[in-house]
Amino acid sequence: MKVGVLAVQGAVSEHLNHLGRCGVNAIAVKEKAALDQVSGLIIPGGESTTIGKLLETFGLAESIRERCCDGSLAVFGTCAGMVLMADEVSDGLPGQPHLGLMKIKVKRNAFGRQRESFETELQFDLFEPALTAVFIRAPKIEEAAAEVEVLARLDEGIVAARQGLMLTTSFHPELTADLRVHQYFIEICKAV
Ligand code: GLN
């Protein structure tokens, strides 16, 4: 099984390292030929507008949507990746690109100037003990449909959620040594 990291912009190498440390075959995905080989895809943090535009330019957006629709691809969006997972972005720019893979409404840069970047111990339903989570100009989920499983909350917002083969976190699990979130995603990929 191969798991890909979308490599058009953002924190790519950190995710590849984490996947490698989890013992999976990890590849950078820049074009359709690479996408076709993977069971799972991580959309990293970065700048959601830029990543979204490049996804369209490289012709990957439609292929990702198709693979998700037919249940042959698991996707994990972190931070900017969460914005791209959403079917609604509450305060995006005009023409803000998104993939609409999860029934969630996401607010960009949701934690305000005072808390632009911070680290916190996050209670996560799946994990004991709590997880150290790094937030960098992070988005949050404001609304989620009934079929979305909420995995963690912070300040009244949802910061981790799953819907079938789709997983998303507001924070950056690739920036701490803890591999539990990546391991959890790999288990989802094995179910594809
Ligand atoms: N605020 C950025 C965006 O909305 C995301 C920041 C990040 O990925 N660290 O694109």
Coordinates of N, CA and C and ligand atoms in Angstrom, one line a residue:
M1 N 0.8 -1.2 0.0 CA 0.0 0.0 0.0 C 0.9 1.3 0.0
K2 N 0.5 2.2 -0.9 CA 1.2 3.5 -0.9 C 0.3 4.6 -0.4
V3 N 0.9 5.5 0.4 CA 0.2 6.7 0.8 C 0.9 7.9 0.3
G4 N 0.1 8.9 -0.3 CA 0.8 10.0 -0.9 C 0.6 11.3 -0.1
V5 N 1.5 12.2 -0.3 CA 1.4 13.6 0.2 C 1.3 14.5 -1.0
L6 N 0.2 15.3 -1.0 CA 0.1 16.2 -2.1 C 1.2 17.2 -2.0
A7 N 2.0 17.4 -3.1 CA 3.2 18.1 -3.1 C 3.2 19.3 -4.0
V8 N 2.2 20.1 -4.0 CA 2.1 21.3 -4.8 C 2.6 22.5 -4.0
Q9 N 2.4 22.5 -2.7 CA 2.8 23.6 -1.9 C 2.6 23.2 -0.4
G10 N 3.4 23.7 0.5 CA 3.2 23.5 1.9 C 4.1 22.5 2.6
A11 N 3.7 22.0 3.8 CA 4.5 21.1 4.6 C 4.5 19.7 4.1
V12 N 5.3 19.4 3.1 CA 5.2 18.1 2.4 C 6.2 17.1 3.1
S13 N 7.5 17.5 3.3 CA 8.5 16.6 3.7 C 8.2 16.1 5.1
E14 N 7.6 16.9 6.0 CA 7.3 16.5 7.3 C 6.3 15.3 7.3
H15 N 5.3 15.4 6.5 CA 4.3 14.3 6.4 C 5.0 13.1 5.8
L16 N 5.8 13.2 4.8 CA 6.5 12.1 4.2 C 7.3 11.4 5.3
N17 N 8.0 12.2 6.1 CA 8.9 11.6 7.2 C 8.0 10.8 8.2
H18 N 6.9 11.4 8.6 CA 6.0 10.7 9.5 C 5.5 9.4 9.0
L19 N 5.0 9.4 7.7 CA 4.5 8.2 7.1 C 5.6 7.2 7.0
G20 N 6.8 7.6 6.7 CA 7.9 6.7 6.6 C 8.2 6.0 8.0
R21 N 8.1 6.9 9.0 CA 8.4 6.4 10.4 C 7.3 5.4 10.8
C22 N 6.1 5.5 10.2 CA 5.0 4.6 10.5 C 5.2 3.3 9.7
G23 N 6.2 3.3 8.8 CA 6.4 2.0 8.1 C 5.7 1.9 6.8
V24 N 5.1 3.0 6.3 CA 4.4 2.8 5.0 C 5.2 3.4 3.9
N25 N 4.9 3.0 2.7 CA 5.6 3.5 1.5 C 4.9 4.8 1.1
A26 N 5.7 5.9 1.3 CA 5.1 7.2 1.1 C 5.7 7.9 -0.1
I27 N 4.8 8.5 -0.9 CA 5.3 9.2 -2.1 C 4.7 10.6 -2.2
A28 N 5.5 11.5 -2.9 CA 5.0 12.8 -3.1 C 4.1 12.8 -4.3
V29 N 2.9 13.4 -4.3 CA 2.0 13.4 -5.4 C 1.9 14.8 -6.0
K30 N 2.4 14.9 -7.3 CA 2.3 16.1 -8.0 C 1.5 16.0 -9.2
E31 N 1.3 14.7 -9.7 CA 0.5 14.6 -10.9 C -0.3 13.3 -10.9
K32 N -1.2 13.2 -11.8 CA -2.2 12.1 -11.8 C -1.6 10.7 -11.7
A33 N -0.5 10.5 -12.4 CA 0.2 9.2 -12.4 C 0.5 8.7 -11.0
A34 N 1.0 9.7 -10.2 CA 1.3 9.4 -8.8 C 0.0 9.2 -8.0
L35 N -1.0 10.0 -8.2 CA -2.2 9.9 -7.5 C -2.8 8.5 -7.7
D36 N -2.7 8.0 -8.9 CA -3.3 6.7 -9.3 C -2.7 5.5 -8.5
Q37 N -1.5 5.7 -7.9 CA -0.9 4.6 -7.2 C -1.2 4.6 -5.7
V38 N -1.8 5.6 -5.2 CA -2.0 5.7 -3.7 C -3.4 5.3 -3.2
S39 N -3.5 4.7 -2.0 CA -4.7 4.4 -1.4 C -5.2 5.6 -0.5
G40 N -4.2 6.4 -0.1 CA -4.6 7.5 0.7 C -3.7 8.8 0.3
L41 N -4.3 9.9 0.6 CA -3.6 11.2 0.3 C -3.7 12.2 1.4
I42 N -2.5 12.7 1.8 CA -2.5 13.8 2.8 C -2.4 15.1 2.1
I43 N -3.4 16.0 2.4 CA -3.3 17.4 1.9 C -2.7 18.2 3.1
P44 N -1.5 18.8 2.9 CA -0.8 19.4 4.0 C -1.2 20.8 4.3
G45 N -0.7 21.4 5.4 CA -0.9 22.8 5.6 C -0.1 23.6 4.7
G46 N -0.4 24.8 4.6 CA 0.2 25.8 3.6 C -0.7 26.9 3.4
E47 N -1.0 27.3 2.2 CA -1.9 28.3 1.9 C -3.0 27.7 1.1
S48 N -4.2 27.7 1.6 CA -5.3 26.9 1.0 C -5.7 27.4 -0.4
T49 N -5.6 28.8 -0.5 CA -6.0 29.4 -1.8 C -5.0 28.9 -2.9
T50 N -3.7 29.0 -2.5 CA -2.6 28.6 -3.5 C -2.7 27.1 -3.8
I51 N -2.9 26.2 -2.8 CA -2.9 24.8 -3.0 C -4.2 24.5 -3.9
G52 N -5.3 25.1 -3.6 CA -6.5 24.9 -4.3 C -6.4 25.3 -5.8
K53 N -5.7 26.4 -6.0 CA -5.5 26.8 -7.4 C -4.6 25.9 -8.2
L54 N -3.5 25.4 -7.5 CA -2.6 24.5 -8.1 C -3.2 23.2 -8.4
L55 N -4.1 22.7 -7.5 CA -4.9 21.5 -7.7 C -5.6 21.5 -9.0
E56 N -6.3 22.7 -9.3 CA -7.0 22.8 -10.5 C -6.1 22.9 -11.7
T57 N -5.0 23.7 -11.6 CA -4.0 23.8 -12.7 C -3.4 22.5 -13.1
F58 N -3.1 21.7 -12.1 CA -2.4 20.4 -12.4 C -3.4 19.3 -12.7
G59 N -4.7 19.7 -12.7 CA -5.8 18.7 -13.1 C -6.0 17.6 -12.1
L60 N -5.6 17.9 -10.8 CA -5.8 16.9 -9.8 C -7.1 16.9 -9.1
A61 N -7.7 18.1 -9.0 CA -8.9 18.3 -8.2 C -10.0 17.3 -8.6
E62 N -10.3 17.2 -9.9 CA -11.3 16.4 -10.4 C -11.0 14.9 -10.1
S63 N -9.8 14.5 -10.3 CA -9.4 13.1 -10.1 C -9.6 12.7 -8.6
I64 N -9.2 13.7 -7.7 CA -9.4 13.4 -6.3 C -10.8 13.2 -6.0
R65 N -11.7 14.1 -6.5 CA -13.1 14.0 -6.2 C -13.7 12.7 -6.7
E66 N -13.3 12.3 -7.9 CA -13.8 11.1 -8.5 C -13.4 9.9 -7.6
R67 N -12.1 9.8 -7.2 CA -11.6 8.7 -6.4 C -12.3 8.6 -5.1
C68 N -12.6 9.8 -4.5 CA -13.3 9.8 -3.2 C -14.8 9.4 -3.4
C69 N -15.4 9.8 -4.5 CA -16.8 9.4 -4.8 C -16.9 7.9 -4.9
D70 N -15.9 7.3 -5.6 CA -16.1 5.8 -5.8 C -15.5 5.0 -4.6
G71 N -15.0 5.7 -3.6 CA -14.6 5.0 -2.4 C -13.2 4.4 -2.5
S72 N -12.4 4.9 -3.5 CA -11.1 4.2 -3.7 C -9.9 5.1 -3.1
L73 N -10.2 6.1 -2.4 CA -9.2 7.0 -1.9 C -9.6 7.6 -0.5
A74 N -8.7 7.4 0.5 CA -8.8 8.1 1.7 C -8.1 9.4 1.7
V75 N -8.6 10.4 2.3 CA -7.9 11.7 2.3 C -7.8 12.3 3.7
F76 N -6.7 12.9 4.0 CA -6.5 13.5 5.3 C -6.0 14.9 5.1
G77 N -6.8 15.9 5.4 CA -6.5 17.3 5.2 C -6.1 17.9 6.6
T78 N -4.9 18.5 6.6 CA -4.4 19.2 7.8 C -4.3 20.7 7.6
C79 N -4.9 21.5 8.5 CA -4.8 22.9 8.5 C -5.4 23.5 7.1
A80 N -4.5 24.0 6.2 CA -5.0 24.5 5.0 C -5.8 23.3 4.3
G81 N -5.3 22.1 4.5 CA -6.0 20.9 3.9 C -7.4 20.8 4.4
M82 N -7.7 21.3 5.7 CA -9.1 21.2 6.2 C -10.0 22.1 5.4
V83 N -9.4 23.3 5.0 CA -10.2 24.3 4.2 C -10.6 23.6 2.9
L84 N -9.6 22.9 2.3 CA -9.8 22.3 1.0 C -10.8 21.1 1.1
M85 N -10.9 20.4 2.3 CA -11.8 19.3 2.4 C -13.3 19.8 2.5
A86 N -13.5 21.0 2.9 CA -14.8 21.5 3.2 C -15.7 21.6 2.0
D87 N -17.0 21.4 2.2 CA -18.0 21.7 1.2 C -18.5 23.2 1.3
E88 N -18.1 23.8 2.4 CA -18.5 25.3 2.5 C -17.3 26.0 3.3
V89 N -16.9 27.1 2.8 CA -15.9 27.9 3.5 C -16.6 29.2 3.9
S90 N -16.6 29.5 5.2 CA -17.5 30.6 5.7 C -17.0 31.9 5.3
D91 N -15.7 32.2 5.3 CA -15.3 33.5 5.0 C -14.1 33.5 4.0
G92 N -14.2 32.6 3.0 CA -13.2 32.4 2.0 C -13.1 33.6 1.1
L93 N -12.1 33.7 0.3 CA -12.0 34.8 -0.7 C -13.0 34.5 -1.8
P94 N -13.4 35.5 -2.6 CA -14.2 35.2 -3.8 C -13.5 34.1 -4.6
G95 N -14.2 33.1 -5.0 CA -13.6 32.1 -5.8 C -12.7 31.1 -5.0
Q96 N -12.8 31.2 -3.7 CA -11.9 30.3 -2.8 C -12.1 28.9 -3.3
P97 N -11.0 28.3 -3.8 CA -11.2 26.9 -4.2 C -11.3 25.9 -3.1
H98 N -12.1 24.9 -3.2 CA -12.2 23.8 -2.3 C -12.7 22.5 -2.9
L99 N -12.5 21.4 -2.3 CA -12.8 20.1 -3.0 C -14.2 19.6 -2.6
G100 N -14.7 20.1 -1.4 CA -16.0 19.6 -1.0 C -16.1 18.1 -0.7
L101 N -15.1 17.6 0.0 CA -15.1 16.2 0.3 C -15.8 15.8 1.6
M102 N -16.0 16.8 2.5 CA -16.7 16.5 3.7 C -17.8 17.5 3.9
K103 N -18.8 17.0 4.6 CA -20.0 17.9 4.9 C -19.7 18.8 6.1
I104 N -18.8 19.7 5.9 CA -18.4 20.6 7.0 C -18.3 22.0 6.5
K105 N -18.6 23.0 7.5 CA -18.4 24.4 7.2 C -17.2 24.9 7.9
V106 N -16.2 25.4 7.2 CA -14.9 25.7 7.8 C -14.7 27.2 7.8
K107 N -14.2 27.7 8.9 CA -13.8 29.1 9.0 C -12.2 29.2 8.9
R108 N -11.7 30.0 8.0 CA -10.2 30.1 7.9 C -9.7 31.0 9.1
N109 N -8.5 30.9 9.4 CA -7.8 31.7 10.4 C -8.7 32.0 11.6
A110 N -9.3 30.9 12.2 CA -10.4 31.0 13.1 C -10.0 31.4 14.5
F111 N -8.8 31.3 14.9 CA -8.4 31.5 16.3 C -8.0 33.0 16.6
G112 N -8.0 33.9 15.6 CA -7.8 35.3 15.9 C -6.3 35.6 16.1
R113 N -6.0 36.9 16.2 CA -4.6 37.4 16.2 C -3.9 37.0 17.5
Q114 N -4.6 37.0 18.6 CA -3.9 36.7 19.9 C -3.4 35.3 19.9
R115 N -4.2 34.4 19.2 CA -3.8 33.0 19.3 C -3.4 32.5 17.9
E116 N -2.8 33.4 17.1 CA -2.4 33.0 15.7 C -1.7 31.7 15.6
S117 N -0.7 31.5 16.5 CA 0.0 30.2 16.5 C 0.2 29.8 17.9
F118 N -0.1 28.6 18.3 CA 0.0 28.1 19.6 C 0.0 26.6 19.7
E119 N 0.5 26.1 20.9 CA 0.6 24.7 21.1 C -0.3 24.4 22.3
T120 N -1.1 23.3 22.3 CA -1.9 23.0 23.4 C -2.0 21.5 23.6
E121 N -2.3 21.1 24.8 CA -2.7 19.7 25.0 C -4.1 19.4 24.6
L122 N -4.4 18.6 23.7 CA -5.7 18.4 23.1 C -6.3 17.1 23.6
Q123 N -7.5 17.1 24.2 CA -8.2 15.9 24.5 C -8.7 15.4 23.2
F124 N -8.4 14.1 22.8 CA -8.8 13.6 21.6 C -9.5 12.3 21.9
D125 N -10.7 12.1 21.4 CA -11.6 11.0 21.8 C -10.8 9.7 21.6
L126 N -10.0 9.6 20.5 CA -9.4 8.3 20.2 C -8.1 8.0 21.0
F127 N -7.5 9.0 21.6 CA -6.2 8.8 22.1 C -6.1 9.1 23.6
E128 N -5.3 8.3 24.3 CA -5.0 8.5 25.7 C -3.5 8.2 25.8
P129 N -2.7 9.1 26.4 CA -3.0 10.4 26.9 C -3.3 11.5 25.8
A130 N -3.6 12.7 26.2 CA -3.9 13.8 25.3 C -2.7 14.0 24.3
L131 N -3.0 14.7 23.3 CA -2.1 14.9 22.2 C -1.6 16.4 22.2
T132 N -0.3 16.6 22.0 CA 0.2 18.0 21.9 C -0.1 18.4 20.4
A133 N -0.9 19.5 20.3 CA -1.3 19.9 19.0 C -0.8 21.3 18.7
V134 N -0.2 21.5 17.5 CA 0.4 22.7 17.1 C -0.6 23.4 16.1
F135 N -1.0 24.6 16.4 CA -2.0 25.3 15.6 C -1.2 26.5 14.9
I136 N -1.3 26.7 13.6 CA -0.7 27.8 12.9 C -1.7 28.5 12.0
R137 N -2.2 29.6 12.4 CA -3.2 30.3 11.6 C -4.3 29.3 11.2
A138 N -4.8 28.6 12.2 CA -5.6 27.4 11.9 C -7.0 27.7 11.6
P139 N -7.6 26.9 10.8 CA -9.1 27.0 10.6 C -9.8 26.1 11.7
K140 N -11.1 26.3 11.8 CA -11.9 25.4 12.6 C -13.2 25.0 11.9
I141 N -13.8 23.9 12.3 CA -15.1 23.5 11.7 C -16.2 24.2 12.6
E142 N -17.0 25.0 11.9 CA -18.1 25.7 12.6 C -19.4 24.8 12.7
E143 N -19.6 24.1 11.6 CA -20.8 23.2 11.5 C -20.4 21.9 10.8
A144 N -21.1 20.9 11.3 CA -20.8 19.6 10.7 C -22.1 18.8 10.5
A145 N -22.3 18.1 9.4 CA -23.5 17.3 9.2 C -23.5 16.1 10.2
A146 N -24.6 15.5 10.3 CA -24.8 14.4 11.3 C -23.8 13.2 11.0
E147 N -23.5 13.0 9.7 CA -22.6 11.8 9.4 C -21.1 12.1 9.7
V148 N -20.8 13.3 10.2 CA -19.4 13.6 10.5 C -19.2 13.3 12.0
E149 N -18.1 12.5 12.2 CA -17.8 12.1 13.6 C -16.8 13.2 14.1
V150 N -17.2 13.8 15.2 CA -16.3 14.8 15.8 C -15.3 14.1 16.7
L151 N -14.0 14.4 16.5 CA -12.9 13.7 17.2 C -12.3 14.6 18.3
A152 N -12.3 15.9 18.1 CA -11.8 16.8 19.1 C -12.3 18.2 18.9
R153 N -12.5 18.9 20.1 CA -13.0 20.3 20.0 C -12.0 21.2 20.8
L154 N -12.0 22.5 20.4 CA -11.3 23.5 21.2 C -12.0 24.8 21.0
D155 N -12.2 25.5 22.1 CA -12.8 26.9 22.0 C -14.1 26.8 21.2
E156 N -15.0 25.9 21.5 CA -16.3 25.8 20.9 C -16.2 25.4 19.4
G157 N -15.1 25.2 18.9 CA -15.0 24.8 17.5 C -14.5 23.3 17.4
I158 N -14.8 22.7 16.3 CA -14.4 21.3 16.0 C -13.0 21.4 15.4
V159 N -12.0 20.7 15.9 CA -10.6 20.8 15.4 C -10.1 19.4 14.8
A160 N -11.0 18.4 14.9 CA -10.6 17.1 14.3 C -11.9 16.4 14.0
A161 N -12.0 15.8 12.8 CA -13.3 15.1 12.5 C -13.0 14.1 11.4
R162 N -13.9 13.1 11.3 CA -13.8 12.1 10.3 C -15.2 11.9 9.7
Q163 N -15.2 11.6 8.4 CA -16.4 11.2 7.7 C -16.1 10.1 6.7
G164 N -16.3 8.9 7.1 CA -16.0 7.7 6.3 C -14.5 7.6 6.1
L165 N -14.0 7.7 4.8 CA -12.6 7.6 4.5 C -11.9 9.0 4.6
M166 N -12.6 10.0 5.0 CA -12.1 11.4 5.1 C -11.8 11.8 6.5
L167 N -10.6 12.4 6.7 CA -10.1 12.8 8.0 C -9.6 14.2 7.9
T168 N -9.8 15.0 9.0 CA -9.2 16.3 8.9 C -8.9 16.8 10.3
T169 N -7.8 17.6 10.4 CA -7.4 18.2 11.7 C -7.1 19.7 11.4
S170 N -7.4 20.6 12.3 CA -7.0 22.0 12.2 C -5.5 22.2 12.5
F171 N -5.0 21.3 13.3 CA -3.6 21.4 13.7 C -2.6 20.6 12.8
H172 N -1.3 20.6 13.2 CA -0.3 20.0 12.4 C 0.3 18.8 13.1
P173 N -0.2 17.6 12.9 CA 0.4 16.4 13.6 C 1.8 16.1 13.1
E174 N 2.2 16.6 11.9 CA 3.5 16.3 11.4 C 4.6 17.1 12.1
L175 N 4.2 18.1 12.9 CA 5.2 18.9 13.6 C 5.6 18.5 15.0
T176 N 5.0 17.4 15.4 CA 5.5 16.8 16.7 C 5.9 15.4 16.5
A177 N 6.6 14.8 17.4 CA 7.1 13.4 17.2 C 6.0 12.4 17.3
D178 N 4.9 12.7 17.8 CA 3.8 11.8 18.0 C 3.2 11.3 16.7
L179 N 3.2 10.0 16.5 CA 2.7 9.4 15.2 C 1.3 9.0 15.2
R180 N 0.6 9.2 16.3 CA -0.7 8.5 16.5 C -1.8 9.0 15.4
V181 N -1.8 10.2 15.0 CA -2.8 10.7 14.1 C -2.5 10.1 12.7
H182 N -1.2 10.0 12.3 CA -0.8 9.4 11.1 C -1.1 7.9 11.1
Q183 N -0.8 7.3 12.2 CA -1.2 5.8 12.3 C -2.7 5.6 12.2
Y184 N -3.4 6.5 12.7 CA -4.9 6.4 12.6 C -5.3 6.5 11.2
F185 N -4.7 7.5 10.4 CA -5.0 7.6 9.0 C -4.6 6.4 8.2
I186 N -3.5 5.8 8.5 CA -3.0 4.7 7.8 C -4.0 3.5 8.0
E187 N -4.6 3.4 9.2 CA -5.6 2.4 9.4 C -6.8 2.6 8.5
I188 N -7.2 3.9 8.3 CA -8.3 4.2 7.4 C -7.9 3.8 6.0
C189 N -6.7 4.1 5.6 CA -6.2 3.8 4.2 C -6.3 2.3 3.9
K190 N -6.0 1.5 5.0 CA -6.1 0.0 4.8 C -7.5 -0.5 4.5
A191 N -8.5 0.3 4.9 CA -9.9 -0.1 4.7 C -10.4 0.3 3.3
V192 N -9.5 1.0 2.5 CA -10.0 1.3 1.2 C -10.1 0.1 0.3
Ligands
GLN1 N1 -4.5 30.0 7.2 C1 -4.1 29.2 6.1 C2 -5.1 29.0 5.0 O1 -6.3 29.2 5.3 C3 -3.7 27.8 6.7 C4 -2.5 27.9 7.5 C5 -1.8 26.6 7.6 O2 -2.0 25.7 6.9 N2 -0.9 26.5 8.6 O3 -4.8 28.7 4.0

